[in-house]
Amino acid sequence: VAEKVRLELVVNGARREVRAWPMARLLDVLREDLGLTGTKEGCGEGECGACAVLLDGLLVNSCLVPALQARGAAVTTIEGIAERAGRAAGGLSAVQEAFLACGGAQCGMCTPGMVVAAESLLERCPRPSDAELRAGLAGNLCRCTGYAKIFDAVREAAAARAGGGA
Ligand code: FES
Ligand code: FES
């Protein structure tokens, strides 16, 4: 009979400890054990990017990551991105502000994953070309916006960050 096992990880800069089922997904631990429901479950099979988080700085789909694989790792969720921006600028990150300004969020299901992916892209590539932008968000699906407003938002965020924004 499977038993829960102890799992320590660092989530949004804070050391956390949970007891997780051996086959739990990182997505489940974040949402159910830690209450971080900003990370969404869309497809549950690695196709949509709604569950995207940063794992030791790398963009991953948390529905595909066994929670125990994240033992000792640093996880950043959408809550952590907002907290970091809040501490720095009293609000949302430049990417989040731009999604609002450009209409890049409609139903919102894809938005946390899109924002995490966009933050990851802009860390690696502060002024992405259109091709780099499309490649950077290629793992994130949106049923609502047609993507143009999302791409506008990331371009605007890149410009804002270049100008000294969050
Ligand atoms: S829910 Fe993880 S990729 Fe779709
Ligand atoms: S805003 Fe609805 S799926 Fe993207």
Tab-separated table of N, CA and C and ligand atoms in Angstrom:
chain	number	residue	atom	x	y	z
A	1	VAL	N	0.852	-1.194	0.000
A	1	VAL	CA	0.000	0.000	0.000
A	1	VAL	C	0.883	1.237	0.000
A	2	ALA	N	0.614	2.127	-0.937
A	2	ALA	CA	1.430	3.344	-1.029
A	2	ALA	C	1.185	4.238	0.182
A	3	GLU	N	2.239	4.865	0.626
A	3	GLU	CA	2.117	5.825	1.719
A	3	GLU	C	2.655	7.156	1.245
A	4	LYS	N	2.150	8.205	1.859
A	4	LYS	CA	2.687	9.521	1.521
A	4	LYS	C	4.121	9.627	2.040
A	5	VAL	N	4.905	10.416	1.313
A	5	VAL	CA	6.304	10.598	1.703
A	5	VAL	C	6.585	12.084	1.895
A	6	ARG	N	7.611	12.332	2.694
A	6	ARG	CA	7.946	13.720	2.991
A	6	ARG	C	8.628	14.354	1.778
A	7	LEU	N	8.247	15.556	1.467
A	7	LEU	CA	8.809	16.268	0.319
A	7	LEU	C	9.104	17.693	0.747
A	8	GLU	N	10.364	18.074	0.617
A	8	GLU	CA	10.749	19.463	0.903
A	8	GLU	C	11.116	20.134	-0.407
A	9	LEU	N	10.644	21.337	-0.571
A	9	LEU	CA	11.024	22.114	-1.744
A	9	LEU	C	10.921	23.595	-1.390
A	10	VAL	N	11.469	24.416	-2.245
A	10	VAL	CA	11.434	25.864	-2.003
A	10	VAL	C	10.473	26.456	-3.019
A	11	VAL	N	9.393	27.018	-2.531
A	11	VAL	CA	8.366	27.533	-3.430
A	11	VAL	C	8.268	29.045	-3.253
A	12	ASN	N	8.507	29.741	-4.336
A	12	ASN	CA	8.458	31.209	-4.327
A	12	ASN	C	9.322	31.781	-3.213
A	13	GLY	N	10.485	31.152	-3.035
A	13	GLY	CA	11.470	31.657	-2.095
A	13	GLY	C	11.312	31.164	-0.667
A	14	ALA	N	10.247	30.405	-0.379
A	14	ALA	CA	10.026	29.929	0.992
A	14	ALA	C	10.174	28.412	1.043
A	15	ARG	N	10.869	27.930	2.083
A	15	ARG	CA	11.018	26.477	2.246
A	15	ARG	C	9.681	25.887	2.663
A	16	ARG	N	9.219	24.881	1.950
A	16	ARG	CA	7.935	24.248	2.264
A	16	ARG	C	8.137	22.748	2.414
A	17	GLU	N	7.323	22.165	3.271
A	17	GLU	CA	7.385	20.714	3.464
A	17	GLU	C	5.966	20.180	3.396
A	18	VAL	N	5.780	19.138	2.602
A	18	VAL	CA	4.452	18.518	2.499
A	18	VAL	C	4.643	17.004	2.574
A	19	ARG	N	3.528	16.307	2.749
A	19	ARG	CA	3.550	14.854	2.593
A	19	ARG	C	2.767	14.563	1.317
A	20	ALA	N	3.448	13.952	0.356
A	20	ALA	CA	2.862	13.772	-0.977
A	20	ALA	C	2.798	12.292	-1.329
A	21	TRP	N	1.794	11.930	-2.121
A	21	TRP	CA	1.749	10.568	-2.645
A	21	TRP	C	2.940	10.371	-3.588
A	22	PRO	N	3.508	9.188	-3.623
A	22	PRO	CA	4.704	8.962	-4.454
A	22	PRO	C	4.486	9.316	-5.932
A	23	MET	N	3.266	9.138	-6.434
A	23	MET	CA	3.016	9.425	-7.845
A	23	MET	C	2.371	10.795	-8.064
A	24	ALA	N	2.329	11.616	-7.027
A	24	ALA	CA	1.716	12.951	-7.187
A	24	ALA	C	2.499	13.758	-8.210
A	25	ARG	N	1.771	14.610	-8.885
A	25	ARG	CA	2.412	15.528	-9.826
A	25	ARG	C	2.769	16.825	-9.086
A	26	LEU	N	3.757	17.515	-9.570
A	26	LEU	CA	4.081	18.808	-8.968
A	26	LEU	C	2.852	19.720	-8.978
A	27	LEU	N	2.082	19.665	-10.058
A	27	LEU	CA	0.846	20.453	-10.152
A	27	LEU	C	-0.080	20.196	-8.958
A	28	ASP	N	-0.230	18.929	-8.579
A	28	ASP	CA	-1.124	18.584	-7.467
A	28	ASP	C	-0.596	19.143	-6.148
A	29	VAL	N	0.698	19.017	-5.945
A	29	VAL	CA	1.271	19.511	-4.690
A	29	VAL	C	1.097	21.024	-4.598
A	30	LEU	N	1.336	21.717	-5.717
A	30	LEU	CA	1.200	23.172	-5.695
A	30	LEU	C	-0.238	23.579	-5.404
A	31	ARG	N	-1.169	22.978	-6.118
A	31	ARG	CA	-2.563	23.419	-6.001
A	31	ARG	C	-3.238	22.878	-4.737
A	32	GLU	N	-3.028	21.598	-4.467
A	32	GLU	CA	-3.822	20.970	-3.408
A	32	GLU	C	-3.128	21.016	-2.050
A	33	ASP	N	-1.836	20.785	-2.015
A	33	ASP	CA	-1.151	20.787	-0.718
A	33	ASP	C	-0.743	22.197	-0.301
A	34	LEU	N	-0.375	23.019	-1.266
A	34	LEU	CA	0.121	24.357	-0.924
A	34	LEU	C	-0.890	25.457	-1.225
A	35	GLY	N	-2.013	25.109	-1.825
A	35	GLY	CA	-3.066	26.106	-2.054
A	35	GLY	C	-2.721	27.153	-3.098
A	36	LEU	N	-1.740	26.847	-3.948
A	36	LEU	CA	-1.326	27.823	-4.971
A	36	LEU	C	-2.110	27.553	-6.251
A	37	THR	N	-3.349	28.018	-6.260
A	37	THR	CA	-4.267	27.662	-7.347
A	37	THR	C	-4.129	28.570	-8.567
A	38	GLY	N	-3.161	29.483	-8.535
A	38	GLY	CA	-2.894	30.270	-9.734
A	38	GLY	C	-2.429	29.397	-10.884
A	39	THR	N	-1.711	28.349	-10.579
A	39	THR	CA	-1.275	27.398	-11.605
A	39	THR	C	-2.474	26.549	-12.007
A	40	LYS	N	-2.782	26.534	-13.289
A	40	LYS	CA	-4.016	25.889	-13.770
A	40	LYS	C	-3.744	24.515	-14.372
A	41	GLU	N	-4.766	23.676	-14.344
A	41	GLU	CA	-4.710	22.421	-15.086
A	41	GLU	C	-5.629	22.535	-16.287
A	42	GLY	N	-5.039	22.440	-17.479
A	42	GLY	CA	-5.832	22.416	-18.699
A	42	GLY	C	-5.966	20.987	-19.167
A	43	CYS	N	-4.957	20.541	-19.920
A	43	CYS	CA	-5.031	19.209	-20.527
A	43	CYS	C	-4.589	18.096	-19.599
A	44	GLY	N	-3.678	18.393	-18.694
A	44	GLY	CA	-3.141	17.367	-17.816
A	44	GLY	C	-2.194	16.405	-18.507
A	45	GLU	N	-1.803	16.723	-19.728
A	45	GLU	CA	-0.892	15.803	-20.424
A	45	GLU	C	0.193	16.516	-21.230
A	46	GLY	N	0.574	17.705	-20.777
A	46	GLY	CA	1.753	18.346	-21.355
A	46	GLY	C	1.544	19.075	-22.660
A	47	GLU	N	0.294	19.313	-23.033
A	47	GLU	CA	0.039	19.907	-24.349
A	47	GLU	C	-0.300	21.398	-24.310
A	48	CYS	N	-0.736	21.934	-23.165
A	48	CYS	CA	-1.351	23.274	-23.214
A	48	CYS	C	-0.576	24.372	-22.493
A	49	GLY	N	0.290	24.032	-21.563
A	49	GLY	CA	1.082	25.047	-20.869
A	49	GLY	C	0.347	25.788	-19.763
A	50	ALA	N	-0.907	25.446	-19.477
A	50	ALA	CA	-1.648	26.159	-18.417
A	50	ALA	C	-1.004	25.959	-17.053
A	51	CYS	N	-0.275	24.869	-16.903
A	51	CYS	CA	0.308	24.498	-15.613
A	51	CYS	C	1.770	24.909	-15.502
A	52	ALA	N	2.229	25.801	-16.396
A	52	ALA	CA	3.661	26.124	-16.454
A	52	ALA	C	4.145	26.789	-15.166
A	53	VAL	N	5.299	26.344	-14.705
A	53	VAL	CA	6.007	26.964	-13.584
A	53	VAL	C	7.493	26.933	-13.930
A	54	LEU	N	8.280	27.614	-13.118
A	54	LEU	CA	9.730	27.533	-13.266
A	54	LEU	C	10.266	26.566	-12.221
A	55	LEU	N	11.077	25.612	-12.671
A	55	LEU	CA	11.695	24.629	-11.784
A	55	LEU	C	13.197	24.843	-11.889
A	56	ASP	N	13.788	25.334	-10.802
A	56	ASP	CA	15.204	25.750	-10.837
A	56	ASP	C	15.450	26.634	-12.063
A	57	GLY	N	14.510	27.537	-12.309
A	57	GLY	CA	14.672	28.533	-13.362
A	57	GLY	C	14.269	28.086	-14.749
A	58	LEU	N	13.946	26.805	-14.904
A	58	LEU	CA	13.572	26.302	-16.235
A	58	LEU	C	12.055	26.184	-16.339
A	59	LEU	N	11.527	26.557	-17.502
A	59	LEU	CA	10.086	26.473	-17.737
A	59	LEU	C	9.689	25.004	-17.882
A	60	VAL	N	8.743	24.560	-17.068
A	60	VAL	CA	8.268	23.168	-17.161
A	60	VAL	C	6.749	23.164	-17.075
A	61	ASN	N	6.165	22.100	-17.582
A	61	ASN	CA	4.738	21.858	-17.385
A	61	ASN	C	4.592	21.013	-16.121
A	62	SER	N	3.998	21.591	-15.086
A	62	SER	CA	4.007	20.917	-13.786
A	62	SER	C	3.108	19.692	-13.765
A	63	CYS	N	2.248	19.530	-14.790
A	63	CYS	CA	1.445	18.303	-14.853
A	63	CYS	C	2.285	17.108	-15.273
A	64	LEU	N	3.471	17.371	-15.801
A	64	LEU	CA	4.336	16.280	-16.259
A	64	LEU	C	5.479	15.992	-15.289
A	65	VAL	N	5.601	16.792	-14.236
A	65	VAL	CA	6.735	16.643	-13.329
A	65	VAL	C	6.298	15.856	-12.106
A	66	PRO	N	6.878	14.674	-11.876
A	66	PRO	CA	6.584	13.987	-10.615
A	66	PRO	C	7.027	14.875	-9.451
A	67	ALA	N	6.160	15.021	-8.459
A	67	ALA	CA	6.481	15.945	-7.368
A	67	ALA	C	7.815	15.589	-6.725
A	68	LEU	N	8.087	14.296	-6.593
A	68	LEU	CA	9.328	13.911	-5.911
A	68	LEU	C	10.563	14.314	-6.704
A	69	GLN	N	10.383	14.536	-7.998
A	69	GLN	CA	11.507	15.018	-8.809
A	69	GLN	C	11.865	16.463	-8.444
A	70	ALA	N	10.933	17.148	-7.822
A	70	ALA	CA	11.180	18.537	-7.433
A	70	ALA	C	11.753	18.636	-6.015
A	71	ARG	N	12.083	17.504	-5.421
A	71	ARG	CA	12.617	17.512	-4.049
A	71	ARG	C	13.851	18.412	-3.995
A	72	GLY	N	13.823	19.372	-3.098
A	72	GLY	CA	14.967	20.261	-2.911
A	72	GLY	C	15.090	21.364	-3.948
A	73	ALA	N	14.212	21.352	-4.936
A	73	ALA	CA	14.328	22.333	-6.023
A	73	ALA	C	13.621	23.637	-5.662
A	74	ALA	N	13.907	24.656	-6.456
A	74	ALA	CA	13.234	25.948	-6.308
A	74	ALA	C	12.150	26.049	-7.373
A	75	VAL	N	10.927	26.268	-6.919
A	75	VAL	CA	9.790	26.374	-7.833
A	75	VAL	C	9.271	27.810	-7.770
A	76	THR	N	9.037	28.388	-8.929
A	76	THR	CA	8.400	29.712	-8.983
A	76	THR	C	7.078	29.564	-9.711
A	77	THR	N	6.002	29.977	-9.047
A	77	THR	CA	4.670	29.943	-9.654
A	77	THR	C	4.240	31.370	-9.991
A	78	ILE	N	3.073	31.487	-10.581
A	78	ILE	CA	2.554	32.814	-10.901
A	78	ILE	C	2.425	33.670	-9.637
A	79	GLU	N	2.123	33.028	-8.500
A	79	GLU	CA	2.027	33.798	-7.250
A	79	GLU	C	3.382	34.423	-6.901
A	80	GLY	N	4.455	33.673	-7.158
A	80	GLY	CA	5.785	34.175	-6.845
A	80	GLY	C	6.175	35.325	-7.748
A	81	ILE	N	5.756	35.242	-9.001
A	81	ILE	CA	6.050	36.334	-9.936
A	81	ILE	C	5.328	37.599	-9.491
A	82	ALA	N	4.080	37.452	-9.093
A	82	ALA	CA	3.322	38.617	-8.633
A	82	ALA	C	3.915	39.164	-7.334
A	83	GLU	N	4.293	38.264	-6.416
A	83	GLU	CA	4.874	38.723	-5.136
A	83	GLU	C	6.169	39.478	-5.367
A	84	ARG	N	7.003	38.933	-6.254
A	84	ARG	CA	8.299	39.573	-6.517
A	84	ARG	C	8.080	40.966	-7.104
A	85	ALA	N	7.131	41.064	-8.041
A	85	ALA	CA	6.845	42.361	-8.647
A	85	ALA	C	6.235	43.300	-7.616
A	86	GLY	N	5.393	42.737	-6.746
A	86	GLY	CA	4.746	43.561	-5.733
A	86	GLY	C	5.750	44.172	-4.788
A	87	ARG	N	6.732	43.354	-4.408
A	87	ARG	CA	7.761	43.882	-3.510
A	87	ARG	C	8.547	44.987	-4.194
A	88	ALA	N	8.801	44.816	-5.500
A	88	ALA	CA	9.646	45.775	-6.206
A	88	ALA	C	8.880	47.040	-6.592
A	89	ALA	N	7.640	46.889	-6.994
A	89	ALA	CA	6.972	48.025	-7.630
A	89	ALA	C	5.556	48.265	-7.127
A	90	GLY	N	5.146	47.525	-6.099
A	90	GLY	CA	3.817	47.765	-5.552
A	90	GLY	C	2.701	47.330	-6.468
A	91	GLY	N	2.920	46.299	-7.272
A	91	GLY	CA	1.840	45.890	-8.158
A	91	GLY	C	2.160	44.636	-8.922
A	92	LEU	N	1.783	44.628	-10.160
A	92	LEU	CA	1.979	43.477	-11.025
A	92	LEU	C	3.312	43.599	-11.750
A	93	SER	N	3.780	42.483	-12.282
A	93	SER	CA	5.004	42.542	-13.083
A	93	SER	C	4.706	43.271	-14.392
A	94	ALA	N	5.761	43.670	-15.080
A	94	ALA	CA	5.580	44.351	-16.367
A	94	ALA	C	4.787	43.475	-17.324
A	95	VAL	N	5.021	42.171	-17.269
A	95	VAL	CA	4.296	41.254	-18.161
A	95	VAL	C	2.813	41.245	-17.790
A	96	GLN	N	2.513	41.167	-16.519
A	96	GLN	CA	1.102	41.158	-16.096
A	96	GLN	C	0.414	42.470	-16.456
A	97	GLU	N	1.083	43.577	-16.225
A	97	GLU	CA	0.517	44.886	-16.593
A	97	GLU	C	0.220	44.938	-18.083
A	98	ALA	N	1.140	44.410	-18.873
A	98	ALA	CA	0.975	44.474	-20.325
A	98	ALA	C	-0.167	43.568	-20.785
A	99	PHE	N	-0.335	42.412	-20.149
A	99	PHE	CA	-1.477	41.554	-20.493
A	99	PHE	C	-2.786	42.294	-20.240
A	100	LEU	N	-2.845	43.012	-19.129
A	100	LEU	CA	-4.053	43.792	-18.834
A	100	LEU	C	-4.252	44.880	-19.871
A	101	ALA	N	-3.190	45.632	-20.148
A	101	ALA	CA	-3.305	46.787	-21.038
A	101	ALA	C	-3.648	46.379	-22.466
A	102	CYS	N	-3.137	45.243	-22.899
A	102	CYS	CA	-3.291	44.825	-24.298
A	102	CYS	C	-4.473	43.886	-24.519
A	103	GLY	N	-5.177	43.527	-23.471
A	103	GLY	CA	-6.267	42.565	-23.645
A	103	GLY	C	-5.755	41.164	-23.914
A	104	GLY	N	-4.600	40.839	-23.333
A	104	GLY	CA	-4.002	39.525	-23.548
A	104	GLY	C	-4.614	38.422	-22.701
A	105	ALA	N	-5.521	38.793	-21.799
A	105	ALA	CA	-6.215	37.793	-20.975
A	105	ALA	C	-7.710	37.920	-21.203
A	106	GLN	N	-8.346	36.810	-21.537
A	106	GLN	CA	-9.812	36.827	-21.665
A	106	GLN	C	-10.407	35.910	-20.598
A	107	CYS	N	-10.597	34.635	-20.896
A	107	CYS	CA	-11.145	33.776	-19.835
A	107	CYS	C	-10.156	33.579	-18.701
A	108	GLY	N	-8.872	33.717	-19.002
A	108	GLY	CA	-7.846	33.639	-17.971
A	108	GLY	C	-7.276	32.257	-17.735
A	109	MET	N	-7.827	31.255	-18.365
A	109	MET	CA	-7.350	29.890	-18.100
A	109	MET	C	-5.884	29.707	-18.499
A	110	CYS	N	-5.516	30.304	-19.606
A	110	CYS	CA	-4.136	30.143	-20.066
A	110	CYS	C	-3.196	31.169	-19.458
A	111	THR	N	-3.764	32.206	-18.825
A	111	THR	CA	-2.972	33.399	-18.519
A	111	THR	C	-1.809	33.159	-17.556
A	112	PRO	N	-2.017	32.450	-16.442
A	112	PRO	CA	-0.850	32.250	-15.561
A	112	PRO	C	0.300	31.547	-16.279
A	113	GLY	N	-0.018	30.520	-17.049
A	113	GLY	CA	1.036	29.812	-17.768
A	113	GLY	C	1.674	30.694	-18.820
A	114	MET	N	0.867	31.485	-19.510
A	114	MET	CA	1.419	32.409	-20.510
A	114	MET	C	2.359	33.410	-19.854
A	115	VAL	N	1.945	33.934	-18.708
A	115	VAL	CA	2.779	34.932	-18.022
A	115	VAL	C	4.088	34.296	-17.562
A	116	VAL	N	4.012	33.096	-17.004
A	116	VAL	CA	5.237	32.412	-16.561
A	116	VAL	C	6.150	32.163	-17.765
A	117	ALA	N	5.574	31.713	-18.879
A	117	ALA	CA	6.378	31.456	-20.077
A	117	ALA	C	6.970	32.753	-20.618
A	118	ALA	N	6.184	33.827	-20.577
A	118	ALA	CA	6.685	35.108	-21.077
A	118	ALA	C	7.799	35.639	-20.179
A	119	GLU	N	7.635	35.484	-18.865
A	119	GLU	CA	8.704	35.915	-17.951
A	119	GLU	C	9.983	35.137	-18.237
A	120	SER	N	9.826	33.837	-18.448
A	120	SER	CA	10.980	32.986	-18.739
A	120	SER	C	11.650	33.426	-20.042
A	121	LEU	N	10.836	33.673	-21.066
A	121	LEU	CA	11.373	34.121	-22.352
A	121	LEU	C	12.154	35.421	-22.197
A	122	LEU	N	11.562	36.391	-21.493
A	122	LEU	CA	12.209	37.707	-21.398
A	122	LEU	C	13.465	37.665	-20.536
A	123	GLU	N	13.545	36.697	-19.620
A	123	GLU	CA	14.796	36.526	-18.873
A	123	GLU	C	15.907	36.064	-19.814
A	124	ARG	N	15.553	35.134	-20.707
A	124	ARG	CA	16.558	34.572	-21.628
A	124	ARG	C	16.834	35.505	-22.781
A	125	CYS	N	15.821	36.270	-23.163
A	125	CYS	CA	15.854	37.001	-24.429
A	125	CYS	C	15.052	38.294	-24.227
A	126	PRO	N	15.722	39.328	-23.708
A	126	PRO	CA	14.984	40.529	-23.269
A	126	PRO	C	14.239	41.268	-24.387
A	127	ARG	N	14.738	41.204	-25.625
A	127	ARG	CA	14.040	41.859	-26.733
A	127	ARG	C	13.816	40.830	-27.834
A	128	PRO	N	12.856	39.930	-27.663
A	128	PRO	CA	12.678	38.844	-28.629
A	128	PRO	C	12.177	39.342	-29.983
A	129	SER	N	12.680	38.705	-31.040
A	129	SER	CA	12.111	38.910	-32.370
A	129	SER	C	10.742	38.232	-32.399
A	130	ASP	N	9.990	38.469	-33.476
A	130	ASP	CA	8.687	37.803	-33.579
A	130	ASP	C	8.848	36.286	-33.573
A	131	ALA	N	9.880	35.795	-34.247
A	131	ALA	CA	10.102	34.344	-34.280
A	131	ALA	C	10.451	33.813	-32.893
A	132	GLU	N	11.278	34.561	-32.175
A	132	GLU	CA	11.645	34.138	-30.810
A	132	GLU	C	10.441	34.195	-29.880
A	133	LEU	N	9.597	35.193	-30.100
A	133	LEU	CA	8.385	35.322	-29.286
A	133	LEU	C	7.449	34.135	-29.523
A	134	ARG	N	7.248	33.800	-30.765
A	134	ARG	CA	6.380	32.660	-31.081
A	134	ARG	C	6.970	31.363	-30.537
A	135	ALA	N	8.289	31.215	-30.681
A	135	ALA	CA	8.921	29.992	-30.177
A	135	ALA	C	8.835	29.932	-28.653
A	136	GLY	N	9.006	31.080	-28.011
A	136	GLY	CA	8.994	31.119	-26.547
A	136	GLY	C	7.651	30.764	-25.958
A	137	LEU	N	6.574	31.055	-26.690
A	137	LEU	CA	5.226	30.773	-26.189
A	137	LEU	C	4.592	29.587	-26.920
A	138	ALA	N	5.406	28.846	-27.661
A	138	ALA	CA	4.847	27.780	-28.500
A	138	ALA	C	4.196	26.667	-27.678
A	139	GLY	N	4.613	26.524	-26.426
A	139	GLY	CA	4.048	25.460	-25.603
A	139	GLY	C	2.788	25.848	-24.862
A	140	ASN	N	2.290	27.063	-25.119
A	140	ASN	CA	1.133	27.565	-24.376
A	140	ASN	C	-0.026	27.820	-25.331
A	141	LEU	N	-1.120	27.150	-25.089
A	141	LEU	CA	-2.297	27.288	-25.953
A	141	LEU	C	-3.302	28.255	-25.345
A	142	CYS	N	-3.968	29.016	-26.231
A	142	CYS	CA	-5.033	29.919	-25.810
A	142	CYS	C	-6.222	29.714	-26.738
A	143	ARG	N	-7.375	29.495	-26.144
A	143	ARG	CA	-8.580	29.277	-26.940
A	143	ARG	C	-9.311	30.581	-27.255
A	144	CYS	N	-8.922	31.684	-26.616
A	144	CYS	CA	-9.748	32.901	-26.666
A	144	CYS	C	-9.189	34.017	-27.520
A	145	THR	N	-7.908	34.301	-27.390
A	145	THR	CA	-7.413	35.601	-27.868
A	145	THR	C	-6.948	35.601	-29.312
A	146	GLY	N	-6.701	34.439	-29.878
A	146	GLY	CA	-6.083	34.415	-31.206
A	146	GLY	C	-4.612	34.768	-31.177
A	147	TYR	N	-4.056	34.929	-29.991
A	147	TYR	CA	-2.622	35.124	-29.741
A	147	TYR	C	-2.105	36.525	-30.054
A	148	ALA	N	-2.733	37.279	-30.957
A	148	ALA	CA	-2.143	38.563	-31.366
A	148	ALA	C	-1.997	39.492	-30.165
A	149	LYS	N	-3.015	39.525	-29.317
A	149	LYS	CA	-2.940	40.435	-28.160
A	149	LYS	C	-1.930	39.943	-27.126
A	150	ILE	N	-1.756	38.634	-27.056
A	150	ILE	CA	-0.734	38.088	-26.155
A	150	ILE	C	0.655	38.489	-26.659
A	151	PHE	N	0.872	38.357	-27.960
A	151	PHE	CA	2.181	38.742	-28.503
A	151	PHE	C	2.396	40.253	-28.317
A	152	ASP	N	1.342	41.042	-28.533
A	152	ASP	CA	1.463	42.494	-28.284
A	152	ASP	C	1.879	42.747	-26.842
A	153	ALA	N	1.257	42.009	-25.923
A	153	ALA	CA	1.535	42.222	-24.496
A	153	ALA	C	2.992	41.916	-24.177
A	154	VAL	N	3.511	40.835	-24.738
A	154	VAL	CA	4.898	40.476	-24.424
A	154	VAL	C	5.858	41.483	-25.041
A	155	ARG	N	5.529	41.965	-26.251
A	155	ARG	CA	6.372	43.015	-26.853
A	155	ARG	C	6.355	44.268	-25.974
A	156	GLU	N	5.166	44.621	-25.491
A	156	GLU	CA	5.055	45.823	-24.656
A	156	GLU	C	5.827	45.636	-23.342
A	157	ALA	N	5.718	44.431	-22.773
A	157	ALA	CA	6.447	44.157	-21.535
A	157	ALA	C	7.952	44.239	-21.765
A	158	ALA	N	8.403	43.718	-22.900
A	158	ALA	CA	9.833	43.781	-23.202
A	158	ALA	C	10.293	45.237	-23.270
A	159	ALA	N	9.473	46.069	-23.898
A	159	ALA	CA	9.831	47.491	-24.003
A	159	ALA	C	9.820	48.134	-22.636
A	160	ALA	N	8.820	47.785	-21.813
A	160	ALA	CA	8.731	48.385	-20.468
A	160	ALA	C	9.922	47.959	-19.616
A	161	ARG	N	10.285	46.669	-19.712
A	161	ARG	CA	11.425	46.198	-18.920
A	161	ARG	C	12.705	46.863	-19.382
A	162	ALA	N	12.839	47.055	-20.697
A	162	ALA	CA	14.038	47.712	-21.224
A	162	ALA	C	14.125	49.151	-20.714
A	163	GLY	N	12.919	49.713	-20.460
A	163	GLY	CA	12.880	51.085	-19.970
A	163	GLY	C	12.980	51.193	-18.475
A	164	GLY	N	13.229	50.048	-17.793
A	164	GLY	CA	13.432	50.083	-16.343
A	164	GLY	C	12.236	49.682	-15.539
A	165	GLY	N	11.191	49.072	-16.202
A	165	GLY	CA	10.010	48.629	-15.464
A	165	GLY	C	10.302	47.374	-14.663
A	166	ALA	N	9.228	46.751	-14.043
A	166	ALA	CA	9.401	45.584	-13.175
A	166	ALA	C	9.859	44.387	-13.962
B	1	FES	S1	-2.186	21.027	-17.881
B	1	FES	FE1	-0.070	20.758	-18.047
B	1	FES	S2	0.374	21.105	-20.124
B	1	FES	FE2	-1.784	21.214	-20.021
B	2	FES	S1	-7.642	33.715	-22.403
B	2	FES	FE1	-8.968	31.985	-22.496
B	2	FES	S2	-7.624	30.373	-23.027
B	2	FES	FE2	-6.403	32.120	-23.216
